[in-house]
Amino acid sequence: MMGKFLRYFIWTVAIGIIIFSGSKYELQLIEKGQMTYNLWPAVIFSTVFPVLIGILLRLPKLITEIKRDKGWSVNWMKLLAVGLPTLYVALVPLLSFTILGKYLPFALEIFHLDLSNIAGLIFGYVLLDSLKEDE
């Protein structure tokens, strides 16, 4: 019981440190981008980082499931129904800096509501959650 609590606590602290460090790094990238007029590194990082956090949030359960040593498949329905829309919302800031930017539906609303971080987090989680054990 105490071992399980300790694992949860350590994982929570580790994710907290990663989020804190990533946020500081993102601010540094933004500052550097403002000085050099090259915002690509900051935009790419701010697009990928929430996805990685979502993956980290789902990783402990995936590790537990992998230890069961069963066959695996992909839940395509979940990946397409949840993953694809959240991936789109997460990629809008990145795609807006390309030629496709002016053709993206709902891009202004996504920017205004700042939904891309949340969507990236959800996409990362759903990406690993779509892997399922064969029955």
Short mmCIF file of the N, C-alpha and C atoms (twelve columns), coordinates in Angstrom:
data_MODEL
# 
_entry.id   MODEL 
# 
loop_
_atom_site.group_PDB 
_atom_site.id 
_atom_site.type_symbol 
_atom_site.label_atom_id 
_atom_site.label_alt_id 
_atom_site.label_comp_id 
_atom_site.label_asym_id 
_atom_site.label_seq_id 
_atom_site.Cartn_x 
_atom_site.Cartn_y 
_atom_site.Cartn_z 
_atom_site.pdbx_PDB_model_num 
ATOM 1   N N  . MET A 1   0.837   -1.189  0.000   1 
ATOM 2   C CA . MET A 1   0.000   0.000   0.000   1 
ATOM 3   C C  . MET A 1   0.877   1.247   0.000   1 
ATOM 4   N N  . MET A 2   1.861   1.304   0.889   1 
ATOM 5   C CA . MET A 2   2.729   2.474   0.969   1 
ATOM 6   C C  . MET A 2   3.604   2.588   -0.276  1 
ATOM 7   N N  . GLY A 3   4.029   1.446   -0.829  1 
ATOM 8   C CA . GLY A 3   4.843   1.448   -2.046  1 
ATOM 9   C C  . GLY A 3   4.097   2.037   -3.225  1 
ATOM 10  N N  . LYS A 4   2.814   1.693   -3.333  1 
ATOM 11  C CA . LYS A 4   1.995   2.221   -4.420  1 
ATOM 12  C C  . LYS A 4   1.819   3.736   -4.266  1 
ATOM 13  N N  . PHE A 5   1.575   4.173   -3.029  1 
ATOM 14  C CA . PHE A 5   1.449   5.605   -2.763  1 
ATOM 15  C C  . PHE A 5   2.727   6.333   -3.148  1 
ATOM 16  N N  . LEU A 6   3.861   5.759   -2.781  1 
ATOM 17  C CA . LEU A 6   5.147   6.373   -3.062  1 
ATOM 18  C C  . LEU A 6   5.399   6.472   -4.568  1 
ATOM 19  N N  . ARG A 7   5.034   5.426   -5.313  1 
ATOM 20  C CA . ARG A 7   5.177   5.469   -6.773  1 
ATOM 21  C C  . ARG A 7   4.331   6.580   -7.364  1 
ATOM 22  N N  . TYR A 8   3.065   6.680   -6.929  1 
ATOM 23  C CA . TYR A 8   2.184   7.754   -7.426  1 
ATOM 24  C C  . TYR A 8   2.765   9.123   -7.100  1 
ATOM 25  N N  . PHE A 9   3.235   9.270   -5.874  1 
ATOM 26  C CA . PHE A 9   3.765   10.555  -5.435  1 
ATOM 27  C C  . PHE A 9   5.013   10.943  -6.226  1 
ATOM 28  N N  . ILE A 10  5.924   9.996   -6.409  1 
ATOM 29  C CA . ILE A 10  7.153   10.271  -7.156  1 
ATOM 30  C C  . ILE A 10  6.829   10.621  -8.601  1 
ATOM 31  N N  . TRP A 11  5.885   9.889   -9.197  1 
ATOM 32  C CA . TRP A 11  5.490   10.163  -10.585 1 
ATOM 33  C C  . TRP A 11  4.866   11.562  -10.696 1 
ATOM 34  N N  . THR A 12  4.054   11.936  -9.725  1 
ATOM 35  C CA . THR A 12  3.435   13.261  -9.718  1 
ATOM 36  C C  . THR A 12  4.484   14.356  -9.598  1 
ATOM 37  N N  . VAL A 13  5.439   14.171  -8.712  1 
ATOM 38  C CA . VAL A 13  6.513   15.154  -8.548  1 
ATOM 39  C C  . VAL A 13  7.346   15.233  -9.829  1 
ATOM 40  N N  . ALA A 14  7.648   14.093  -10.434 1 
ATOM 41  C CA . ALA A 14  8.436   14.076  -11.674 1 
ATOM 42  C C  . ALA A 14  7.712   14.830  -12.789 1 
ATOM 43  N N  . ILE A 15  6.434   14.574  -12.955 1 
ATOM 44  C CA . ILE A 15  5.667   15.281  -13.987 1 
ATOM 45  C C  . ILE A 15  5.618   16.772  -13.668 1 
ATOM 46  N N  . GLY A 16  5.464   17.123  -12.406 1 
ATOM 47  C CA . GLY A 16  5.468   18.529  -12.011 1 
ATOM 48  C C  . GLY A 16  6.780   19.213  -12.364 1 
ATOM 49  N N  . ILE A 17  7.882   18.535  -12.104 1 
ATOM 50  C CA . ILE A 17  9.203   19.086  -12.438 1 
ATOM 51  C C  . ILE A 17  9.350   19.229  -13.956 1 
ATOM 52  N N  . ILE A 18  8.882   18.243  -14.698 1 
ATOM 53  C CA . ILE A 18  8.959   18.305  -16.159 1 
ATOM 54  C C  . ILE A 18  8.121   19.468  -16.685 1 
ATOM 55  N N  . ILE A 19  6.923   19.637  -16.156 1 
ATOM 56  C CA . ILE A 19  6.064   20.743  -16.600 1 
ATOM 57  C C  . ILE A 19  6.709   22.085  -16.258 1 
ATOM 58  N N  . PHE A 20  7.230   22.204  -15.048 1 
ATOM 59  C CA . PHE A 20  7.885   23.451  -14.630 1 
ATOM 60  C C  . PHE A 20  9.093   23.757  -15.521 1 
ATOM 61  N N  . SER A 21  9.940   22.759  -15.730 1 
ATOM 62  C CA . SER A 21  11.139  22.950  -16.555 1 
ATOM 63  C C  . SER A 21  10.763  23.258  -18.007 1 
ATOM 64  N N  . GLY A 22  9.773   22.552  -18.506 1 
ATOM 65  C CA . GLY A 22  9.322   22.793  -19.878 1 
ATOM 66  C C  . GLY A 22  8.748   24.185  -20.057 1 
ATOM 67  N N  . SER A 23  8.018   24.667  -19.072 1 
ATOM 68  C CA . SER A 23  7.443   26.013  -19.137 1 
ATOM 69  C C  . SER A 23  8.544   27.072  -19.123 1 
ATOM 70  N N  . LYS A 24  9.551   26.865  -18.288 1 
ATOM 71  C CA . LYS A 24  10.681  27.799  -18.259 1 
ATOM 72  C C  . LYS A 24  11.415  27.788  -19.600 1 
ATOM 73  N N  . TYR A 25  11.621  26.615  -20.151 1 
ATOM 74  C CA . TYR A 25  12.307  26.497  -21.443 1 
ATOM 75  C C  . TYR A 25  11.492  27.163  -22.549 1 
ATOM 76  N N  . GLU A 26  10.179  26.979  -22.513 1 
ATOM 77  C CA . GLU A 26  9.317   27.610  -23.514 1 
ATOM 78  C C  . GLU A 26  9.424   29.136  -23.444 1 
ATOM 79  N N  . LEU A 27  9.451   29.691  -22.237 1 
ATOM 80  C CA . LEU A 27  9.618   31.137  -22.089 1 
ATOM 81  C C  . LEU A 27  10.951  31.604  -22.660 1 
ATOM 82  N N  . GLN A 28  12.002  30.817  -22.445 1 
ATOM 83  C CA . GLN A 28  13.306  31.161  -23.016 1 
ATOM 84  C C  . GLN A 28  13.266  31.134  -24.539 1 
ATOM 85  N N  . LEU A 29  12.574  30.138  -25.100 1 
ATOM 86  C CA . LEU A 29  12.448  30.064  -26.552 1 
ATOM 87  C C  . LEU A 29  11.670  31.259  -27.099 1 
ATOM 88  N N  . ILE A 30  10.624  31.663  -26.388 1 
ATOM 89  C CA . ILE A 30  9.834   32.816  -26.818 1 
ATOM 90  C C  . ILE A 30  10.683  34.084  -26.783 1 
ATOM 91  N N  . GLU A 31  11.417  34.274  -25.693 1 
ATOM 92  C CA . GLU A 31  12.279  35.458  -25.589 1 
ATOM 93  C C  . GLU A 31  13.333  35.477  -26.693 1 
ATOM 94  N N  . LYS A 32  13.961  34.346  -26.930 1 
ATOM 95  C CA . LYS A 32  14.965  34.267  -27.989 1 
ATOM 96  C C  . LYS A 32  14.318  34.517  -29.353 1 
ATOM 97  N N  . GLY A 33  13.126  33.964  -29.549 1 
ATOM 98  C CA . GLY A 33  12.412  34.166  -30.806 1 
ATOM 99  C C  . GLY A 33  12.054  35.619  -31.040 1 
ATOM 100 N N  . GLN A 34  11.716  36.334  -29.987 1 
ATOM 101 C CA . GLN A 34  11.405  37.750  -30.118 1 
ATOM 102 C C  . GLN A 34  12.648  38.557  -30.481 1 
ATOM 103 N N  . MET A 35  13.795  38.125  -30.001 1 
ATOM 104 C CA . MET A 35  15.035  38.847  -30.311 1 
ATOM 105 C C  . MET A 35  15.545  38.525  -31.712 1 
ATOM 106 N N  . THR A 36  15.351  37.285  -32.158 1 
ATOM 107 C CA . THR A 36  15.878  36.863  -33.460 1 
ATOM 108 C C  . THR A 36  14.815  36.856  -34.558 1 
ATOM 109 N N  . TYR A 37  13.572  37.124  -34.205 1 
ATOM 110 C CA . TYR A 37  12.443  37.088  -35.151 1 
ATOM 111 C C  . TYR A 37  12.230  35.696  -35.737 1 
ATOM 112 N N  . ASN A 38  12.657  34.684  -35.028 1 
ATOM 113 C CA . ASN A 38  12.443  33.301  -35.439 1 
ATOM 114 C C  . ASN A 38  11.643  32.605  -34.338 1 
ATOM 115 N N  . LEU A 39  10.338  32.528  -34.522 1 
ATOM 116 C CA . LEU A 39  9.465   31.928  -33.509 1 
ATOM 117 C C  . LEU A 39  9.238   30.433  -33.712 1 
ATOM 118 N N  . TRP A 40  9.796   29.861  -34.777 1 
ATOM 119 C CA . TRP A 40  9.570   28.450  -35.056 1 
ATOM 120 C C  . TRP A 40  9.931   27.528  -33.891 1 
ATOM 121 N N  . PRO A 41  11.092  27.662  -33.275 1 
ATOM 122 C CA . PRO A 41  11.401  26.756  -32.156 1 
ATOM 123 C C  . PRO A 41  10.377  26.840  -31.023 1 
ATOM 124 N N  . ALA A 42  9.930   28.030  -30.694 1 
ATOM 125 C CA . ALA A 42  8.941   28.191  -29.625 1 
ATOM 126 C C  . ALA A 42  7.602   27.586  -30.026 1 
ATOM 127 N N  . VAL A 43  7.200   27.791  -31.259 1 
ATOM 128 C CA . VAL A 43  5.915   27.256  -31.728 1 
ATOM 129 C C  . VAL A 43  5.957   25.733  -31.779 1 
ATOM 130 N N  . ILE A 44  7.047   25.181  -32.267 1 
ATOM 131 C CA . ILE A 44  7.168   23.719  -32.333 1 
ATOM 132 C C  . ILE A 44  7.170   23.130  -30.923 1 
ATOM 133 N N  . PHE A 45  7.937   23.731  -30.029 1 
ATOM 134 C CA . PHE A 45  7.987   23.227  -28.657 1 
ATOM 135 C C  . PHE A 45  6.619   23.317  -27.982 1 
ATOM 136 N N  . SER A 46  5.933   24.441  -28.151 1 
ATOM 137 C CA . SER A 46  4.636   24.604  -27.494 1 
ATOM 138 C C  . SER A 46  3.569   23.700  -28.097 1 
ATOM 139 N N  . THR A 47  3.815   23.180  -29.282 1 
ATOM 140 C CA . THR A 47  2.895   22.216  -29.892 1 
ATOM 141 C C  . THR A 47  3.191   20.800  -29.402 1 
ATOM 142 N N  . VAL A 48  4.448   20.447  -29.313 1 
ATOM 143 C CA . VAL A 48  4.849   19.079  -28.972 1 
ATOM 144 C C  . VAL A 48  4.813   18.822  -27.459 1 
ATOM 145 N N  . PHE A 49  5.166   19.816  -26.660 1 
ATOM 146 C CA . PHE A 49  5.288   19.621  -25.214 1 
ATOM 147 C C  . PHE A 49  3.996   19.126  -24.550 1 
ATOM 148 N N  . PRO A 50  2.817   19.721  -24.821 1 
ATOM 149 C CA . PRO A 50  1.594   19.187  -24.196 1 
ATOM 150 C C  . PRO A 50  1.298   17.741  -24.599 1 
ATOM 151 N N  . VAL A 51  1.635   17.375  -25.828 1 
ATOM 152 C CA . VAL A 51  1.428   15.988  -26.265 1 
ATOM 153 C C  . VAL A 51  2.302   15.061  -25.427 1 
ATOM 154 N N  . LEU A 52  3.535   15.451  -25.206 1 
ATOM 155 C CA . LEU A 52  4.440   14.634  -24.389 1 
ATOM 156 C C  . LEU A 52  3.941   14.518  -22.947 1 
ATOM 157 N N  . ILE A 53  3.384   15.588  -22.415 1 
ATOM 158 C CA . ILE A 53  2.832   15.528  -21.055 1 
ATOM 159 C C  . ILE A 53  1.642   14.569  -21.019 1 
ATOM 160 N N  . GLY A 54  0.787   14.620  -22.028 1 
ATOM 161 C CA . GLY A 54  -0.331  13.677  -22.102 1 
ATOM 162 C C  . GLY A 54  0.136   12.236  -22.153 1 
ATOM 163 N N  . ILE A 55  1.202   12.000  -22.904 1 
ATOM 164 C CA . ILE A 55  1.784   10.657  -22.972 1 
ATOM 165 C C  . ILE A 55  2.311   10.245  -21.597 1 
ATOM 166 N N  . LEU A 56  3.003   11.155  -20.928 1 
ATOM 167 C CA . LEU A 56  3.531   10.841  -19.589 1 
ATOM 168 C C  . LEU A 56  2.410   10.536  -18.594 1 
ATOM 169 N N  . LEU A 57  1.284   11.222  -18.718 1 
ATOM 170 C CA . LEU A 57  0.170   10.980  -17.799 1 
ATOM 171 C C  . LEU A 57  -0.415  9.580   -17.972 1 
ATOM 172 N N  . ARG A 58  -0.371  9.037   -19.179 1 
ATOM 173 C CA . ARG A 58  -0.932  7.712   -19.449 1 
ATOM 174 C C  . ARG A 58  0.105   6.591   -19.313 1 
ATOM 175 N N  . LEU A 59  1.376   6.954   -19.308 1 
ATOM 176 C CA . LEU A 59  2.453   5.970   -19.326 1 
ATOM 177 C C  . LEU A 59  2.424   4.957   -18.176 1 
ATOM 178 N N  . PRO A 60  2.186   5.349   -16.919 1 
ATOM 179 C CA . PRO A 60  2.199   4.344   -15.851 1 
ATOM 180 C C  . PRO A 60  1.193   3.206   -16.062 1 
ATOM 181 N N  . LYS A 61  0.001   3.561   -16.523 1 
ATOM 182 C CA . LYS A 61  -1.002  2.518   -16.752 1 
ATOM 183 C C  . LYS A 61  -0.602  1.632   -17.931 1 
ATOM 184 N N  . LEU A 62  -0.011  2.227   -18.957 1 
ATOM 185 C CA . LEU A 62  0.445   1.440   -20.099 1 
ATOM 186 C C  . LEU A 62  1.531   0.457   -19.671 1 
ATOM 187 N N  . ILE A 63  2.442   0.898   -18.827 1 
ATOM 188 C CA . ILE A 63  3.507   0.009   -18.338 1 
ATOM 189 C C  . ILE A 63  2.911   -1.169  -17.577 1 
ATOM 190 N N  . THR A 64  1.913   -0.889  -16.738 1 
ATOM 191 C CA . THR A 64  1.225   -1.954  -16.005 1 
ATOM 192 C C  . THR A 64  0.563   -2.930  -16.968 1 
ATOM 193 N N  . GLU A 65  -0.061  -2.402  -18.028 1 
ATOM 194 C CA . GLU A 65  -0.734  -3.263  -19.002 1 
ATOM 195 C C  . GLU A 65  0.268   -4.079  -19.804 1 
ATOM 196 N N  . ILE A 66  1.412   -3.500  -20.113 1 
ATOM 197 C CA . ILE A 66  2.435   -4.219  -20.879 1 
ATOM 198 C C  . ILE A 66  2.980   -5.400  -20.079 1 
ATOM 199 N N  . LYS A 67  3.064   -5.251  -18.772 1 
ATOM 200 C CA . LYS A 67  3.583   -6.323  -17.914 1 
ATOM 201 C C  . LYS A 67  2.699   -7.570  -17.949 1 
ATOM 202 N N  . ARG A 68  1.456   -7.417  -18.378 1 
ATOM 203 C CA . ARG A 68  0.550   -8.574  -18.457 1 
ATOM 204 C C  . ARG A 68  0.909   -9.497  -19.611 1 
ATOM 205 N N  . ASP A 69  1.742   -9.020  -20.536 1 
ATOM 206 C CA . ASP A 69  2.282   -9.842  -21.616 1 
ATOM 207 C C  . ASP A 69  1.199   -10.462 -22.500 1 
ATOM 208 N N  . LYS A 70  0.289   -9.629  -22.999 1 
ATOM 209 C CA . LYS A 70  -0.741  -10.074 -23.932 1 
ATOM 210 C C  . LYS A 70  -0.486  -9.434  -25.286 1 
ATOM 211 N N  . GLY A 71  -1.276  -9.822  -26.282 1 
ATOM 212 C CA . GLY A 71  -1.189  -9.207  -27.595 1 
ATOM 213 C C  . GLY A 71  -1.801  -7.805  -27.569 1 
ATOM 214 N N  . TRP A 72  -1.463  -7.008  -28.558 1 
ATOM 215 C CA . TRP A 72  -1.921  -5.621  -28.587 1 
ATOM 216 C C  . TRP A 72  -2.562  -5.281  -29.918 1 
ATOM 217 N N  . SER A 73  -3.498  -4.350  -29.860 1 
ATOM 218 C CA . SER A 73  -4.109  -3.805  -31.068 1 
ATOM 219 C C  . SER A 73  -4.390  -2.326  -30.822 1 
ATOM 220 N N  . VAL A 74  -4.912  -1.661  -31.834 1 
ATOM 221 C CA . VAL A 74  -5.204  -0.233  -31.735 1 
ATOM 222 C C  . VAL A 74  -6.707  -0.034  -31.788 1 
ATOM 223 N N  . ASN A 75  -7.217  0.762   -30.883 1 
ATOM 224 C CA . ASN A 75  -8.633  1.136   -30.891 1 
ATOM 225 C C  . ASN A 75  -8.780  2.302   -31.871 1 
ATOM 226 N N  . TRP A 76  -8.973  1.950   -33.141 1 
ATOM 227 C CA . TRP A 76  -9.022  2.961   -34.195 1 
ATOM 228 C C  . TRP A 76  -10.183 3.923   -34.025 1 
ATOM 229 N N  . MET A 77  -11.307 3.419   -33.503 1 
ATOM 230 C CA . MET A 77  -12.467 4.278   -33.325 1 
ATOM 231 C C  . MET A 77  -12.152 5.426   -32.360 1 
ATOM 232 N N  . LYS A 78  -11.518 5.097   -31.236 1 
ATOM 233 C CA . LYS A 78  -11.147 6.123   -30.260 1 
ATOM 234 C C  . LYS A 78  -10.109 7.068   -30.841 1 
ATOM 235 N N  . LEU A 79  -9.137  6.491   -31.535 1 
ATOM 236 C CA . LEU A 79  -8.070  7.305   -32.107 1 
ATOM 237 C C  . LEU A 79  -8.616  8.288   -33.148 1 
ATOM 238 N N  . LEU A 80  -9.555  7.831   -33.960 1 
ATOM 239 C CA . LEU A 80  -10.128 8.711   -34.984 1 
ATOM 240 C C  . LEU A 80  -11.152 9.689   -34.409 1 
ATOM 241 N N  . ALA A 81  -12.002 9.214   -33.497 1 
ATOM 242 C CA . ALA A 81  -13.080 10.058  -32.961 1 
ATOM 243 C C  . ALA A 81  -12.575 11.102  -31.970 1 
ATOM 244 N N  . VAL A 82  -11.574 10.761  -31.170 1 
ATOM 245 C CA . VAL A 82  -11.060 11.691  -30.161 1 
ATOM 246 C C  . VAL A 82  -9.689  12.215  -30.561 1 
ATOM 247 N N  . GLY A 83  -8.824  11.313  -31.013 1 
ATOM 248 C CA . GLY A 83  -7.449  11.688  -31.313 1 
ATOM 249 C C  . GLY A 83  -7.303  12.639  -32.482 1 
ATOM 250 N N  . LEU A 84  -8.008  12.378  -33.562 1 
ATOM 251 C CA . LEU A 84  -7.870  13.213  -34.752 1 
ATOM 252 C C  . LEU A 84  -8.322  14.662  -34.524 1 
ATOM 253 N N  . PRO A 85  -9.502  14.889  -33.933 1 
ATOM 254 C CA . PRO A 85  -9.882  16.288  -33.671 1 
ATOM 255 C C  . PRO A 85  -8.952  16.997  -32.690 1 
ATOM 256 N N  . THR A 86  -8.507  16.295  -31.658 1 
ATOM 257 C CA . THR A 86  -7.608  16.951  -30.702 1 
ATOM 258 C C  . THR A 86  -6.236  17.206  -31.326 1 
ATOM 259 N N  . LEU A 87  -5.801  16.321  -32.214 1 
ATOM 260 C CA . LEU A 87  -4.543  16.556  -32.924 1 
ATOM 261 C C  . LEU A 87  -4.666  17.811  -33.788 1 
ATOM 262 N N  . TYR A 88  -5.783  17.963  -34.474 1 
ATOM 263 C CA . TYR A 88  -5.997  19.158  -35.297 1 
ATOM 264 C C  . TYR A 88  -5.918  20.427  -34.448 1 
ATOM 265 N N  . VAL A 89  -6.637  20.439  -33.332 1 
ATOM 266 C CA . VAL A 89  -6.642  21.619  -32.469 1 
ATOM 267 C C  . VAL A 89  -5.236  21.881  -31.920 1 
ATOM 268 N N  . ALA A 90  -4.519  20.823  -31.583 1 
ATOM 269 C CA . ALA A 90  -3.159  20.983  -31.063 1 
ATOM 270 C C  . ALA A 90  -2.207  21.523  -32.124 1 
ATOM 271 N N  . LEU A 91  -2.437  21.173  -33.390 1 
ATOM 272 C CA . LEU A 91  -1.537  21.587  -34.465 1 
ATOM 273 C C  . LEU A 91  -1.869  22.942  -35.071 1 
ATOM 274 N N  . VAL A 92  -3.027  23.505  -34.737 1 
ATOM 275 C CA . VAL A 92  -3.420  24.786  -35.327 1 
ATOM 276 C C  . VAL A 92  -2.354  25.875  -35.163 1 
ATOM 277 N N  . PRO A 93  -1.760  26.068  -33.982 1 
ATOM 278 C CA . PRO A 93  -0.734  27.113  -33.889 1 
ATOM 279 C C  . PRO A 93  0.451   26.871  -34.827 1 
ATOM 280 N N  . LEU A 94  0.862   25.637  -34.946 1 
ATOM 281 C CA . LEU A 94  1.982   25.301  -35.823 1 
ATOM 282 C C  . LEU A 94  1.596   25.492  -37.290 1 
ATOM 283 N N  . LEU A 95  0.428   24.991  -37.658 1 
ATOM 284 C CA . LEU A 95  -0.019  25.093  -39.046 1 
ATOM 285 C C  . LEU A 95  -0.317  26.527  -39.461 1 
ATOM 286 N N  . SER A 96  -0.631  27.374  -38.501 1 
ATOM 287 C CA . SER A 96  -0.936  28.764  -38.803 1 
ATOM 288 C C  . SER A 96  0.283   29.509  -39.336 1 
ATOM 289 N N  . PHE A 97  1.471   29.000  -39.055 1 
ATOM 290 C CA . PHE A 97  2.696   29.622  -39.540 1 
ATOM 291 C C  . PHE A 97  3.096   29.093  -40.920 1 
ATOM 292 N N  . THR A 98  2.223   28.302  -41.529 1 
ATOM 293 C CA . THR A 98  2.502   27.758  -42.855 1 
ATOM 294 C C  . THR A 98  1.531   28.365  -43.862 1 
ATOM 295 N N  . ILE A 99  1.665   27.957  -45.093 1 
ATOM 296 C CA . ILE A 99  0.774   28.422  -46.162 1 
ATOM 297 C C  . ILE A 99  -0.665  27.995  -45.877 1 
ATOM 298 N N  . LEU A 100 -0.835  26.879  -45.182 1 
ATOM 299 C CA . LEU A 100 -2.174  26.370  -44.875 1 
ATOM 300 C C  . LEU A 100 -2.922  27.242  -43.867 1 
ATOM 301 N N  . GLY A 101 -2.209  28.113  -43.165 1 
ATOM 302 C CA . GLY A 101 -2.783  28.892  -42.073 1 
ATOM 303 C C  . GLY A 101 -4.074  29.608  -42.395 1 
ATOM 304 N N  . LYS A 102 -4.159  30.204  -43.573 1 
ATOM 305 C CA . LYS A 102 -5.368  30.975  -43.891 1 
ATOM 306 C C  . LYS A 102 -6.556  30.097  -44.277 1 
ATOM 307 N N  . TYR A 103 -6.332  28.808  -44.439 1 
ATOM 308 C CA . TYR A 103 -7.405  27.888  -44.819 1 
ATOM 309 C C  . TYR A 103 -7.913  27.028  -43.664 1 
ATOM 310 N N  . LEU A 104 -7.363  27.198  -42.485 1 
ATOM 311 C CA . LEU A 104 -7.726  26.359  -41.344 1 
ATOM 312 C C  . LEU A 104 -9.069  26.775  -40.754 1 
ATOM 313 N N  . PRO A 105 -10.024 25.860  -40.710 1 
ATOM 314 C CA . PRO A 105 -11.307 26.216  -40.079 1 
ATOM 315 C C  . PRO A 105 -11.165 26.351  -38.560 1 
ATOM 316 N N  . PHE A 106 -11.811 27.334  -38.016 1 
ATOM 317 C CA . PHE A 106 -11.875 27.611  -36.576 1 
ATOM 318 C C  . PHE A 106 -10.531 27.995  -35.956 1 
ATOM 319 N N  . ALA A 107 -9.544  28.361  -36.765 1 
ATOM 320 C CA . ALA A 107 -8.215  28.684  -36.226 1 
ATOM 321 C C  . ALA A 107 -8.282  29.873  -35.273 1 
ATOM 322 N N  . LEU A 108 -9.003  30.913  -35.620 1 
ATOM 323 C CA . LEU A 108 -9.078  32.089  -34.746 1 
ATOM 324 C C  . LEU A 108 -9.733  31.761  -33.411 1 
ATOM 325 N N  . GLU A 109 -10.772 30.958  -33.451 1 
ATOM 326 C CA . GLU A 109 -11.448 30.573  -32.212 1 
ATOM 327 C C  . GLU A 109 -10.527 29.736  -31.324 1 
ATOM 328 N N  . ILE A 110 -9.771  28.838  -31.940 1 
ATOM 329 C CA . ILE A 110 -8.845  27.993  -31.182 1 
ATOM 330 C C  . ILE A 110 -7.771  28.858  -30.533 1 
ATOM 331 N N  . PHE A 111 -7.238  29.823  -31.307 1 
ATOM 332 C CA . PHE A 111 -6.242  30.740  -30.742 1 
ATOM 333 C C  . PHE A 111 -6.838  31.580  -29.620 1 
ATOM 334 N N  . HIS A 112 -8.028  32.122  -29.864 1 
ATOM 335 C CA . HIS A 112 -8.652  33.017  -28.885 1 
ATOM 336 C C  . HIS A 112 -8.913  32.293  -27.557 1 
ATOM 337 N N  . LEU A 113 -9.367  31.060  -27.633 1 
ATOM 338 C CA . LEU A 113 -9.684  30.301  -26.424 1 
ATOM 339 C C  . LEU A 113 -8.478  29.543  -25.876 1 
ATOM 340 N N  . ASP A 114 -7.358  29.596  -26.587 1 
ATOM 341 C CA . ASP A 114 -6.125  28.914  -26.172 1 
ATOM 342 C C  . ASP A 114 -6.377  27.429  -25.863 1 
ATOM 343 N N  . LEU A 115 -6.979  26.756  -26.813 1 
ATOM 344 C CA . LEU A 115 -7.333  25.348  -26.639 1 
ATOM 345 C C  . LEU A 115 -6.233  24.376  -27.037 1 
ATOM 346 N N  . SER A 116 -5.203  24.854  -27.697 1 
ATOM 347 C CA . SER A 116 -4.213  23.930  -28.253 1 
ATOM 348 C C  . SER A 116 -3.441  23.163  -27.173 1 
ATOM 349 N N  . ASN A 117 -3.150  23.785  -26.037 1 
ATOM 350 C CA . ASN A 117 -2.431  23.065  -24.972 1 
ATOM 351 C C  . ASN A 117 -3.269  21.927  -24.407 1 
ATOM 352 N N  . ILE A 118 -4.529  22.203  -24.141 1 
ATOM 353 C CA . ILE A 118 -5.417  21.180  -23.600 1 
ATOM 354 C C  . ILE A 118 -5.607  20.056  -24.618 1 
ATOM 355 N N  . ALA A 119 -5.785  20.438  -25.887 1 
ATOM 356 C CA . ALA A 119 -5.975  19.437  -26.934 1 
ATOM 357 C C  . ALA A 119 -4.730  18.574  -27.093 1 
ATOM 358 N N  . GLY A 120 -3.559  19.174  -26.997 1 
ATOM 359 C CA . GLY A 120 -2.320  18.394  -27.093 1 
ATOM 360 C C  . GLY A 120 -2.196  17.402  -25.961 1 
ATOM 361 N N  . LEU A 121 -2.559  17.831  -24.775 1 
ATOM 362 C CA . LEU A 121 -2.541  16.954  -23.607 1 
ATOM 363 C C  . LEU A 121 -3.492  15.774  -23.809 1 
ATOM 364 N N  . ILE A 122 -4.700  16.071  -24.264 1 
ATOM 365 C CA . ILE A 122 -5.691  15.012  -24.509 1 
ATOM 366 C C  . ILE A 122 -5.210  14.073  -25.609 1 
ATOM 367 N N  . PHE A 123 -4.654  14.640  -26.689 1 
ATOM 368 C CA . PHE A 123 -4.181  13.798  -27.778 1 
ATOM 369 C C  . PHE A 123 -3.084  12.837  -27.307 1 
ATOM 370 N N  . GLY A 124 -2.123  13.349  -26.544 1 
ATOM 371 C CA . GLY A 124 -1.049  12.489  -26.039 1 
ATOM 372 C C  . GLY A 124 -1.588  11.351  -25.193 1 
ATOM 373 N N  . TYR A 125 -2.554  11.662  -24.339 1 
ATOM 374 C CA . TYR A 125 -3.160  10.644  -23.487 1 
ATOM 375 C C  . TYR A 125 -3.918  9.615   -24.333 1 
ATOM 376 N N  . VAL A 126 -4.735  10.089  -25.263 1 
ATOM 377 C CA . VAL A 126 -5.555  9.198   -26.094 1 
ATOM 378 C C  . VAL A 126 -4.675  8.350   -27.013 1 
ATOM 379 N N  . LEU A 127 -3.550  8.895   -27.423 1 
ATOM 380 C CA . LEU A 127 -2.641  8.152   -28.282 1 
ATOM 381 C C  . LEU A 127 -2.215  6.848   -27.599 1 
ATOM 382 N N  . LEU A 128 -1.833  6.935   -26.328 1 
ATOM 383 C CA . LEU A 128 -1.446  5.713   -25.606 1 
ATOM 384 C C  . LEU A 128 -2.670  4.919   -25.146 1 
ATOM 385 N N  . ASP A 129 -3.758  5.623   -24.859 1 
ATOM 386 C CA . ASP A 129 -4.957  4.941   -24.390 1 
ATOM 387 C C  . ASP A 129 -5.628  4.149   -25.511 1 
ATOM 388 N N  . SER A 130 -5.320  4.456   -26.763 1 
ATOM 389 C CA . SER A 130 -5.889  3.746   -27.886 1 
ATOM 390 C C  . SER A 130 -5.244  2.374   -28.110 1 
ATOM 391 N N  . LEU A 131 -4.103  2.180   -27.470 1 
ATOM 392 C CA . LEU A 131 -3.498  0.855   -27.511 1 
ATOM 393 C C  . LEU A 131 -4.268  -0.028  -26.527 1 
ATOM 394 N N  . LYS A 132 -4.678  -1.175  -26.994 1 
ATOM 395 C CA . LYS A 132 -5.457  -2.039  -26.096 1 
ATOM 396 C C  . LYS A 132 -4.971  -3.473  -26.184 1 
ATOM 397 N N  . GLU A 133 -5.166  -4.148  -25.071 1 
ATOM 398 C CA . GLU A 133 -4.806  -5.560  -25.012 1 
ATOM 399 C C  . GLU A 133 -5.848  -6.375  -25.774 1 
ATOM 400 N N  . ASP A 134 -5.371  -7.394  -26.464 1 
ATOM 401 C CA . ASP A 134 -6.307  -8.328  -27.098 1 
ATOM 402 C C  . ASP A 134 -6.928  -9.197  -26.019 1 
ATOM 403 N N  . GLU A 135 -8.178  -9.442  -26.176 1 
ATOM 404 C CA . GLU A 135 -8.912  -10.251 -25.190 1 
ATOM 405 C C  . GLU A 135 -8.600  -11.714 -25.346 1 
# 
